[in-house]
CSV table of C-alpha atoms in Angstrom, one decimal:
chain,number,residue,atom,x,y,z
A,1,UNK,CA,-5.5,-37.7,-49.3
A,2,UNK,CA,-6.4,-37.0,-45.7
A,3,UNK,CA,-5.8,-40.7,-44.9
A,4,UNK,CA,-2.2,-40.7,-46.2
A,5,UNK,CA,-1.5,-37.4,-44.4
A,6,UNK,CA,-2.6,-38.9,-41.1
A,7,UNK,CA,-0.5,-42.0,-41.6
A,8,UNK,CA,2.5,-39.9,-42.4
A,9,UNK,CA,2.0,-37.8,-39.3
A,10,UNK,CA,1.6,-41.0,-37.1
A,11,UNK,CA,4.9,-42.4,-38.5
A,12,UNK,CA,6.7,-39.2,-37.7
A,13,UNK,CA,5.4,-39.2,-34.1
A,14,UNK,CA,6.6,-42.8,-33.5
A,15,UNK,CA,10.2,-41.9,-34.3
A,16,UNK,CA,12.4,-40.3,-31.6
A,17,UNK,CA,15.3,-37.9,-32.1
A,18,UNK,CA,17.7,-40.7,-32.8
A,19,UNK,CA,15.6,-42.1,-35.6
A,20,UNK,CA,14.5,-45.2,-33.7
A,21,UNK,CA,10.9,-46.3,-33.5
A,22,UNK,CA,9.3,-45.9,-30.1
A,23,UNK,CA,7.7,-49.1,-28.8
A,24,UNK,CA,5.5,-49.1,-25.7
A,25,UNK,CA,7.0,-52.4,-24.5
A,26,UNK,CA,10.6,-51.1,-24.9
A,27,UNK,CA,9.7,-47.9,-23.1
A,28,UNK,CA,8.4,-49.9,-20.2
A,29,UNK,CA,11.6,-52.0,-20.1
A,30,UNK,CA,13.7,-48.8,-20.1
A,31,UNK,CA,11.6,-47.5,-17.2
A,32,UNK,CA,12.2,-50.7,-15.3
A,33,UNK,CA,16.0,-50.5,-15.9
A,34,UNK,CA,16.0,-46.9,-14.8
A,35,UNK,CA,14.0,-47.8,-11.7
A,36,UNK,CA,16.6,-50.5,-10.8
A,37,UNK,CA,19.4,-48.2,-11.3
A,38,UNK,CA,17.8,-45.6,-9.1
A,39,UNK,CA,17.2,-48.1,-6.3
A,40,UNK,CA,20.5,-49.9,-6.3
A,41,UNK,CA,23.0,-47.1,-7.2
A,42,UNK,CA,23.9,-46.4,-3.6
A,43,UNK,CA,22.2,-49.4,-2.0
A,44,UNK,CA,24.1,-51.5,0.6
A,45,UNK,CA,22.6,-54.9,1.0
A,46,UNK,CA,24.5,-55.5,4.3
A,47,UNK,CA,22.9,-52.5,5.9
A,48,UNK,CA,19.8,-52.9,8.1
A,49,UNK,CA,16.8,-52.0,6.0
A,50,UNK,CA,15.4,-49.2,8.3
A,51,UNK,CA,16.4,-45.5,8.1
A,52,UNK,CA,16.3,-45.2,11.9
A,53,UNK,CA,18.7,-47.6,13.3
A,54,UNK,CA,16.8,-48.1,16.6
A,55,UNK,CA,13.7,-49.3,14.7
A,56,UNK,CA,13.0,-53.0,14.7
A,57,UNK,CA,12.8,-55.0,11.4
A,58,UNK,CA,9.5,-56.8,11.4
A,59,UNK,CA,9.6,-60.2,9.7
A,60,UNK,CA,6.8,-62.6,8.8
A,61,UNK,CA,7.0,-66.3,8.0
A,62,UNK,CA,4.5,-68.3,6.0
A,63,UNK,CA,4.8,-72.0,5.7
A,64,UNK,CA,3.1,-74.0,3.0
A,65,UNK,CA,3.4,-77.9,3.4
A,66,UNK,CA,3.3,-79.4,-0.1
A,67,UNK,CA,3.6,-83.1,0.6
A,68,UNK,CA,4.7,-85.6,3.1
A,69,UNK,CA,7.2,-88.3,2.1
A,70,UNK,CA,7.2,-90.2,5.4
A,71,UNK,CA,7.2,-90.1,9.2
A,72,UNK,CA,10.2,-92.1,10.3
A,73,UNK,CA,9.4,-93.4,13.7
A,74,UNK,CA,12.8,-94.9,14.3
A,75,UNK,CA,14.7,-91.6,13.6
A,76,UNK,CA,11.9,-89.5,14.9
A,77,UNK,CA,11.8,-87.3,11.8
A,78,UNK,CA,9.2,-85.8,9.4
A,79,UNK,CA,10.3,-85.8,5.7
A,80,UNK,CA,8.3,-83.3,3.7
A,81,UNK,CA,8.4,-80.8,0.8
A,82,UNK,CA,7.6,-77.3,2.0
A,83,UNK,CA,7.3,-73.8,0.5
A,84,UNK,CA,8.8,-71.2,2.8
A,85,UNK,CA,7.8,-67.5,2.4
A,86,UNK,CA,9.6,-64.8,4.3
A,87,UNK,CA,8.5,-61.1,4.1
A,88,UNK,CA,9.8,-57.8,5.5
A,89,UNK,CA,10.0,-54.1,4.5
A,90,UNK,CA,13.1,-52.4,3.2
A,91,UNK,CA,12.7,-48.7,3.6
A,92,UNK,CA,15.5,-48.0,1.1
A,93,UNK,CA,13.8,-49.8,-1.7
A,94,UNK,CA,10.6,-47.7,-2.2
A,95,UNK,CA,9.5,-45.7,-5.2
A,96,UNK,CA,6.6,-43.8,-6.6
A,97,UNK,CA,5.1,-46.1,-9.2
A,98,UNK,CA,3.5,-43.2,-11.1
A,99,UNK,CA,7.0,-42.0,-12.0
A,100,UNK,CA,7.9,-45.3,-13.6
A,101,UNK,CA,4.9,-46.2,-15.8
A,102,UNK,CA,3.0,-47.6,-12.8
A,103,UNK,CA,5.5,-50.4,-12.2
A,104,UNK,CA,4.3,-51.9,-8.9
A,105,UNK,CA,6.6,-54.9,-8.5
A,106,UNK,CA,10.1,-56.0,-9.5
A,107,UNK,CA,11.4,-59.6,-9.6
A,108,UNK,CA,15.0,-59.9,-8.7
A,109,UNK,CA,17.7,-62.3,-7.4
A,110,UNK,CA,17.7,-62.4,-3.6
A,111,UNK,CA,21.4,-61.8,-3.6
A,112,UNK,CA,20.8,-58.1,-4.6
A,113,UNK,CA,18.9,-57.2,-1.4
A,114,UNK,CA,19.2,-57.4,2.4
A,115,UNK,CA,18.1,-60.8,3.6
A,116,UNK,CA,17.1,-61.6,7.2
A,117,UNK,CA,18.9,-64.5,8.9
A,118,UNK,CA,16.2,-67.0,9.8
A,119,UNK,CA,16.9,-70.5,11.1
A,120,UNK,CA,14.8,-73.6,11.8
A,121,UNK,CA,16.3,-75.1,14.9
A,122,UNK,CA,14.6,-78.5,14.3
A,123,UNK,CA,15.7,-78.8,10.7
A,124,UNK,CA,18.4,-81.5,10.2
A,125,UNK,CA,18.6,-81.7,6.4
A,126,UNK,CA,21.4,-79.2,6.0
A,127,UNK,CA,19.3,-76.3,4.8
A,128,UNK,CA,18.7,-75.0,8.4
A,129,UNK,CA,19.2,-71.2,7.9
A,130,UNK,CA,18.2,-68.6,5.3
A,131,UNK,CA,20.9,-65.9,5.1
A,132,UNK,CA,23.2,-64.1,2.7
A,133,UNK,CA,25.2,-67.2,1.9
A,134,UNK,CA,22.3,-69.6,1.5
A,135,UNK,CA,20.5,-67.5,-1.2
A,136,UNK,CA,23.6,-67.6,-3.3
A,137,UNK,CA,23.6,-71.4,-3.6
A,138,UNK,CA,19.8,-71.8,-3.8
A,139,UNK,CA,19.4,-69.1,-6.5
A,140,UNK,CA,16.4,-67.7,-4.6
A,141,UNK,CA,14.4,-64.8,-6.0
A,142,UNK,CA,12.4,-62.0,-4.3
A,143,UNK,CA,9.4,-59.9,-5.3
A,144,UNK,CA,9.9,-56.3,-4.4
A,145,UNK,CA,6.9,-53.9,-4.2
A,146,UNK,CA,6.8,-50.1,-4.5
A,147,UNK,CA,6.0,-49.7,-0.8
A,148,UNK,CA,9.3,-51.5,0.1
A,149,UNK,CA,7.6,-54.8,0.9
A,150,UNK,CA,9.9,-57.7,0.1
A,151,UNK,CA,8.7,-61.3,-0.5
A,152,UNK,CA,11.2,-64.1,-0.5
A,153,UNK,CA,9.9,-67.6,-1.6
A,154,UNK,CA,11.7,-70.9,-1.7
A,155,UNK,CA,10.7,-74.5,-2.0
A,156,UNK,CA,12.8,-77.2,-0.3
A,157,UNK,CA,13.0,-80.8,0.9
A,158,UNK,CA,12.7,-80.6,4.7
A,159,UNK,CA,13.7,-83.2,7.4
A,160,UNK,CA,12.5,-82.0,10.8
A,161,UNK,CA,13.3,-83.6,14.1
A,162,UNK,CA,10.1,-84.4,16.1
A,163,UNK,CA,8.9,-86.3,19.2
A,164,UNK,CA,6.4,-89.0,18.3
A,165,UNK,CA,4.1,-90.9,20.7
A,166,UNK,CA,3.2,-94.3,19.3
A,167,UNK,CA,1.3,-95.7,22.3
A,168,UNK,CA,-2.0,-95.6,20.4
A,169,UNK,CA,-0.7,-97.1,17.2
A,170,UNK,CA,-2.3,-97.6,14.7
A,171,UNK,CA,-4.9,-95.1,15.8
A,172,UNK,CA,-2.4,-92.4,16.7
A,173,UNK,CA,-2.0,-88.8,15.9
A,174,UNK,CA,1.5,-87.1,15.7
A,175,UNK,CA,2.6,-83.5,15.9
A,176,UNK,CA,5.7,-81.9,14.5
A,177,UNK,CA,7.0,-78.4,15.1
A,178,UNK,CA,9.0,-76.0,12.9
A,179,UNK,CA,10.9,-73.8,15.3
A,180,UNK,CA,12.0,-70.6,13.6
A,181,UNK,CA,14.2,-67.9,15.2
A,182,UNK,CA,16.8,-65.3,14.1
A,183,UNK,CA,20.4,-65.5,15.3
A,184,UNK,CA,20.7,-61.8,14.6
A,185,UNK,CA,17.5,-60.8,16.5
A,186,UNK,CA,19.5,-58.6,18.9
A,187,UNK,CA,22.2,-57.2,16.6
A,188,UNK,CA,19.7,-56.2,13.9
A,189,UNK,CA,16.7,-55.6,16.2
A,190,UNK,CA,14.8,-58.2,14.2
A,191,UNK,CA,11.4,-59.5,15.3
A,192,UNK,CA,9.4,-62.4,13.9
A,193,UNK,CA,5.7,-61.4,14.3
A,194,UNK,CA,2.9,-63.9,14.7
A,195,UNK,CA,0.4,-61.6,13.0
A,196,UNK,CA,2.5,-61.7,9.9
A,197,UNK,CA,3.1,-65.4,10.0
A,198,UNK,CA,0.8,-68.4,9.1
A,199,UNK,CA,0.7,-72.1,8.4
A,200,UNK,CA,-1.3,-72.7,5.3
A,201,UNK,CA,-2.3,-76.2,4.0
A,202,UNK,CA,-4.2,-75.2,0.9
A,203,UNK,CA,-1.5,-76.6,-1.4
A,204,UNK,CA,-1.0,-79.8,0.5
A,205,UNK,CA,-1.1,-83.0,-1.5
A,206,UNK,CA,-2.9,-85.8,0.4
A,207,UNK,CA,-0.8,-88.6,1.8
A,208,UNK,CA,-1.8,-92.3,1.6
A,209,UNK,CA,-0.9,-92.8,5.3
A,210,UNK,CA,-1.4,-89.5,7.0
A,211,UNK,CA,-4.1,-86.8,7.1
A,212,UNK,CA,-3.5,-83.2,8.2
A,213,UNK,CA,-5.7,-82.5,11.3
A,214,UNK,CA,-4.7,-79.0,12.2
A,215,UNK,CA,-1.9,-76.4,12.2
A,216,UNK,CA,-1.0,-73.7,14.7
A,217,UNK,CA,1.3,-70.7,15.1
A,218,UNK,CA,2.6,-69.8,18.6
A,219,UNK,CA,5.1,-67.2,19.8
A,220,UNK,CA,7.5,-67.7,22.7
A,221,UNK,CA,9.6,-64.7,23.2
A,222,UNK,CA,11.2,-63.8,19.9
A,223,UNK,CA,10.8,-67.4,18.5
A,224,UNK,CA,7.9,-68.8,16.6
A,225,UNK,CA,6.6,-72.3,16.7
A,226,UNK,CA,4.7,-73.6,13.7
A,227,UNK,CA,3.1,-77.0,14.5
A,228,UNK,CA,1.4,-79.4,12.2
A,229,UNK,CA,-0.8,-82.3,13.6
A,230,UNK,CA,-1.2,-85.5,11.6
A,231,UNK,CA,-3.5,-88.4,12.0
A,232,UNK,CA,-2.6,-91.9,10.8
A,233,UNK,CA,-5.0,-93.6,8.4
A,234,UNK,CA,-5.5,-96.9,10.3
A,235,UNK,CA,-7.5,-99.0,7.8
A,236,UNK,CA,-4.5,-100.7,6.0
A,237,UNK,CA,-2.7,-101.5,9.3
A,238,UNK,CA,-5.9,-102.7,10.9
A,239,UNK,CA,-6.8,-105.1,8.1
A,240,UNK,CA,-3.2,-106.3,7.5
A,241,UNK,CA,-1.9,-106.6,11.1
A,242,UNK,CA,-4.4,-106.0,13.9
A,243,UNK,CA,-7.3,-108.1,12.5
A,244,UNK,CA,-5.2,-111.2,11.7
A,245,UNK,CA,-3.6,-111.2,15.2
A,246,UNK,CA,-7.0,-110.9,16.9
A,247,UNK,CA,-8.3,-113.8,14.7
A,248,UNK,CA,-5.3,-115.9,15.6
A,249,UNK,CA,-5.8,-115.2,19.3
A,250,UNK,CA,-9.4,-116.4,19.0
A,251,UNK,CA,-8.3,-119.5,17.2
A,252,UNK,CA,-5.7,-120.1,19.9
A,253,UNK,CA,-8.4,-119.8,22.6
A,254,UNK,CA,-10.9,-122.2,21.1
A,255,UNK,CA,-9.0,-125.0,19.4
A,256,UNK,CA,-5.4,-125.0,20.8
A,257,UNK,CA,-4.0,-125.8,17.3
A,258,UNK,CA,-1.5,-123.0,17.0
A,259,UNK,CA,2.1,-124.4,17.3
A,260,UNK,CA,4.6,-122.8,19.6
A,261,UNK,CA,6.3,-121.1,16.7
A,262,UNK,CA,3.3,-118.9,16.1
A,263,UNK,CA,5.0,-116.2,18.1
A,264,UNK,CA,7.6,-115.9,15.2
A,265,UNK,CA,4.7,-115.3,12.8
A,266,UNK,CA,3.6,-112.4,14.9
A,267,UNK,CA,7.1,-111.0,14.9
A,268,UNK,CA,7.5,-111.3,11.1
A,269,UNK,CA,4.1,-109.5,10.6
A,270,UNK,CA,5.1,-106.7,12.8
A,271,UNK,CA,8.8,-106.3,11.9
A,272,UNK,CA,8.2,-103.8,9.1
A,273,UNK,CA,4.9,-102.4,10.3
A,274,UNK,CA,5.3,-101.4,13.9
A,275,UNK,CA,6.9,-98.1,14.9
A,276,UNK,CA,10.1,-98.6,16.8
A,277,UNK,CA,10.2,-96.3,19.8
A,278,UNK,CA,11.7,-97.2,23.2
A,279,UNK,CA,10.4,-94.1,24.9
A,280,UNK,CA,6.7,-94.6,24.2
A,281,UNK,CA,5.9,-98.3,23.8
A,282,UNK,CA,2.8,-98.9,21.6
A,283,UNK,CA,-0.2,-100.5,23.5
A,284,UNK,CA,-0.6,-102.7,20.4
A,285,UNK,CA,2.9,-104.2,21.0
A,286,UNK,CA,1.8,-104.9,24.6
A,287,UNK,CA,-1.3,-106.6,23.4
A,288,UNK,CA,0.7,-108.7,20.9
A,289,UNK,CA,3.2,-109.7,23.5
A,290,UNK,CA,0.3,-110.8,25.8
A,291,UNK,CA,-1.0,-113.0,23.0
A,292,UNK,CA,2.4,-114.5,22.4
A,293,UNK,CA,2.8,-115.3,26.1
A,294,UNK,CA,-0.7,-116.7,26.2
A,295,UNK,CA,-0.1,-118.8,23.1
A,296,UNK,CA,3.0,-120.3,24.6
A,297,UNK,CA,1.3,-120.9,27.9
A,298,UNK,CA,-1.6,-122.6,26.1
A,299,UNK,CA,0.8,-125.1,24.4
A,300,UNK,CA,2.5,-125.8,27.7
A,301,UNK,CA,-0.7,-126.3,29.7
A,302,UNK,CA,-2.3,-128.4,26.9
A,303,UNK,CA,0.8,-130.6,27.0
A,304,UNK,CA,0.3,-131.1,30.7
A,305,UNK,CA,-3.4,-131.9,30.2
A,306,UNK,CA,-2.6,-134.5,27.6
A,307,UNK,CA,0.1,-136.0,29.9
A,308,UNK,CA,-2.4,-136.2,32.7
A,309,UNK,CA,-5.0,-137.8,30.4
A,310,UNK,CA,-2.6,-140.4,29.1
A,311,UNK,CA,-1.0,-141.4,32.4
A,312,UNK,CA,0.9,-144.6,32.8
A,313,UNK,CA,-1.3,-147.6,32.9
A,314,UNK,CA,-3.9,-146.0,30.7
A,315,UNK,CA,-4.4,-147.9,27.4
A,316,UNK,CA,-3.7,-145.9,24.3
A,317,UNK,CA,-4.7,-148.4,21.6
A,318,UNK,CA,-7.1,-151.4,21.3
A,319,UNK,CA,-4.1,-153.9,21.2
A,320,UNK,CA,-2.4,-152.5,24.3
A,321,UNK,CA,-5.8,-152.1,26.0
A,322,UNK,CA,-6.5,-155.9,25.5
A,323,UNK,CA,-3.1,-156.9,26.6
A,324,UNK,CA,-3.2,-154.7,29.8
A,325,UNK,CA,-6.7,-155.9,30.6
A,326,UNK,CA,-5.6,-159.6,30.3
A,327,UNK,CA,-2.7,-158.9,32.5
A,328,UNK,CA,-4.8,-157.1,35.1
A,329,UNK,CA,-7.5,-159.9,35.1
A,330,UNK,CA,-4.7,-162.3,35.7
A,331,UNK,CA,-3.5,-160.3,38.7
A,332,UNK,CA,-7.0,-159.5,39.9
A,333,UNK,CA,-6.6,-155.6,39.7
A,334,UNK,CA,-8.7,-154.7,36.7
A,335,UNK,CA,-11.4,-152.8,38.5
A,336,UNK,CA,-9.1,-150.7,40.7
A,337,UNK,CA,-6.9,-149.8,37.7
A,338,UNK,CA,-10.0,-148.7,35.6
A,339,UNK,CA,-11.2,-146.5,38.5
A,340,UNK,CA,-7.8,-144.9,38.7
A,341,UNK,CA,-7.7,-144.2,34.9
A,342,UNK,CA,-11.2,-142.8,35.0
A,343,UNK,CA,-10.2,-140.5,37.8
A,344,UNK,CA,-7.2,-139.1,35.9
A,345,UNK,CA,-9.3,-138.6,32.7
A,346,UNK,CA,-12.0,-136.7,34.7
A,347,UNK,CA,-9.3,-134.5,36.2
A,348,UNK,CA,-7.8,-133.9,32.7
A,349,UNK,CA,-11.1,-132.9,31.3
A,350,UNK,CA,-11.9,-130.6,34.2
A,351,UNK,CA,-8.5,-128.9,33.9
A,352,UNK,CA,-8.9,-128.6,30.2
A,353,UNK,CA,-12.2,-126.7,30.7
A,354,UNK,CA,-10.7,-124.5,33.4
A,355,UNK,CA,-7.8,-123.5,31.2
A,356,UNK,CA,-10.1,-122.8,28.3
A,357,UNK,CA,-12.3,-120.5,30.4
A,358,UNK,CA,-9.2,-118.9,31.8
A,359,UNK,CA,-7.8,-118.4,28.2
A,360,UNK,CA,-11.1,-116.8,27.0
A,361,UNK,CA,-11.1,-114.4,30.0
A,362,UNK,CA,-7.6,-113.3,29.5
A,363,UNK,CA,-8.2,-112.8,25.8
A,364,UNK,CA,-11.4,-110.8,26.3
A,365,UNK,CA,-9.8,-108.7,29.1
A,366,UNK,CA,-6.6,-107.9,27.1
A,367,UNK,CA,-8.7,-107.0,24.0
A,368,UNK,CA,-11.0,-104.8,26.0
A,369,UNK,CA,-8.1,-103.0,27.7
A,370,UNK,CA,-6.4,-102.5,24.4
A,371,UNK,CA,-9.5,-101.1,22.7
A,372,UNK,CA,-10.4,-98.8,25.5
A,373,UNK,CA,-6.9,-97.3,25.7
A,374,UNK,CA,-6.5,-96.9,22.0
A,375,UNK,CA,-9.9,-95.3,21.4
A,376,UNK,CA,-9.8,-93.1,24.5
């Protein structure tokens, strides 16, 4: 009997005055609704979020690179996916969590709160600024904490303008800077603080061509510079481009069998691989150009050597040799002509050796200079 009495008493306690069953989850939801009504009844999202108008709004920026699509050397741009996090404190959006079932955080659309105007000056993809209008189209959300701390997070496809130096290709490192500032830093007394900002690579997905070397955050006045340094993975380019060209240059030195059109082969190999930058010419391009000039010079000089070797009056076949010898015997000048032919052949052989030594020296010198500059 006592058991039924206790159950009946429990059922009575779970009903409110309107006859509805009280549910802990529903009660929490009601408290959250009440909290939002309390916070936003007289809230003005266009008002600066400080109660003393002379106080500065302190903003922090955290940048999380997620992946790199490509570094476009021709357009000097970095294409990447990033996660941008902006934080500040709104003094009008605070509450005592103990009065609302210990609710510590609310998740709301960013259009309901004051949003700082933050722009990336180097961004060229169209999503350059974060402001009242941009959060409407991007459907961005915020996390709002009981102490007034606001956290706005958004992922985006970013295209940032950079300055690349390709002189050490394919062993180069490149840096790119995200330059953030606020157009309203004076009208709203807004400050971007370095101690609230960071560049975090913990979520970065490795790229097949580039490695992240380092990141840095620097302040200059009221602007913040967030720089990422990337190093190229050279193995593929070295095996597919550098090594074949070095091997071809060695073949060109020792056997003189490359045709004059080998320069076009170099061009086709490099056309889709080499970075195109007129401000900073790659040393590798200089090396390849040297090899093309050397290859053409080798063909020209070897042609001259062959022409000297086969001078007029020098027999080129057994039949012509017999005919010429008979003619010279008849005229009595065989010995003199043979001495002249031998002299031209000796000169041709000597010139051939000199050109080969010269070619080897030029190749070794250019390769040594290229390696020392690239690896320095």
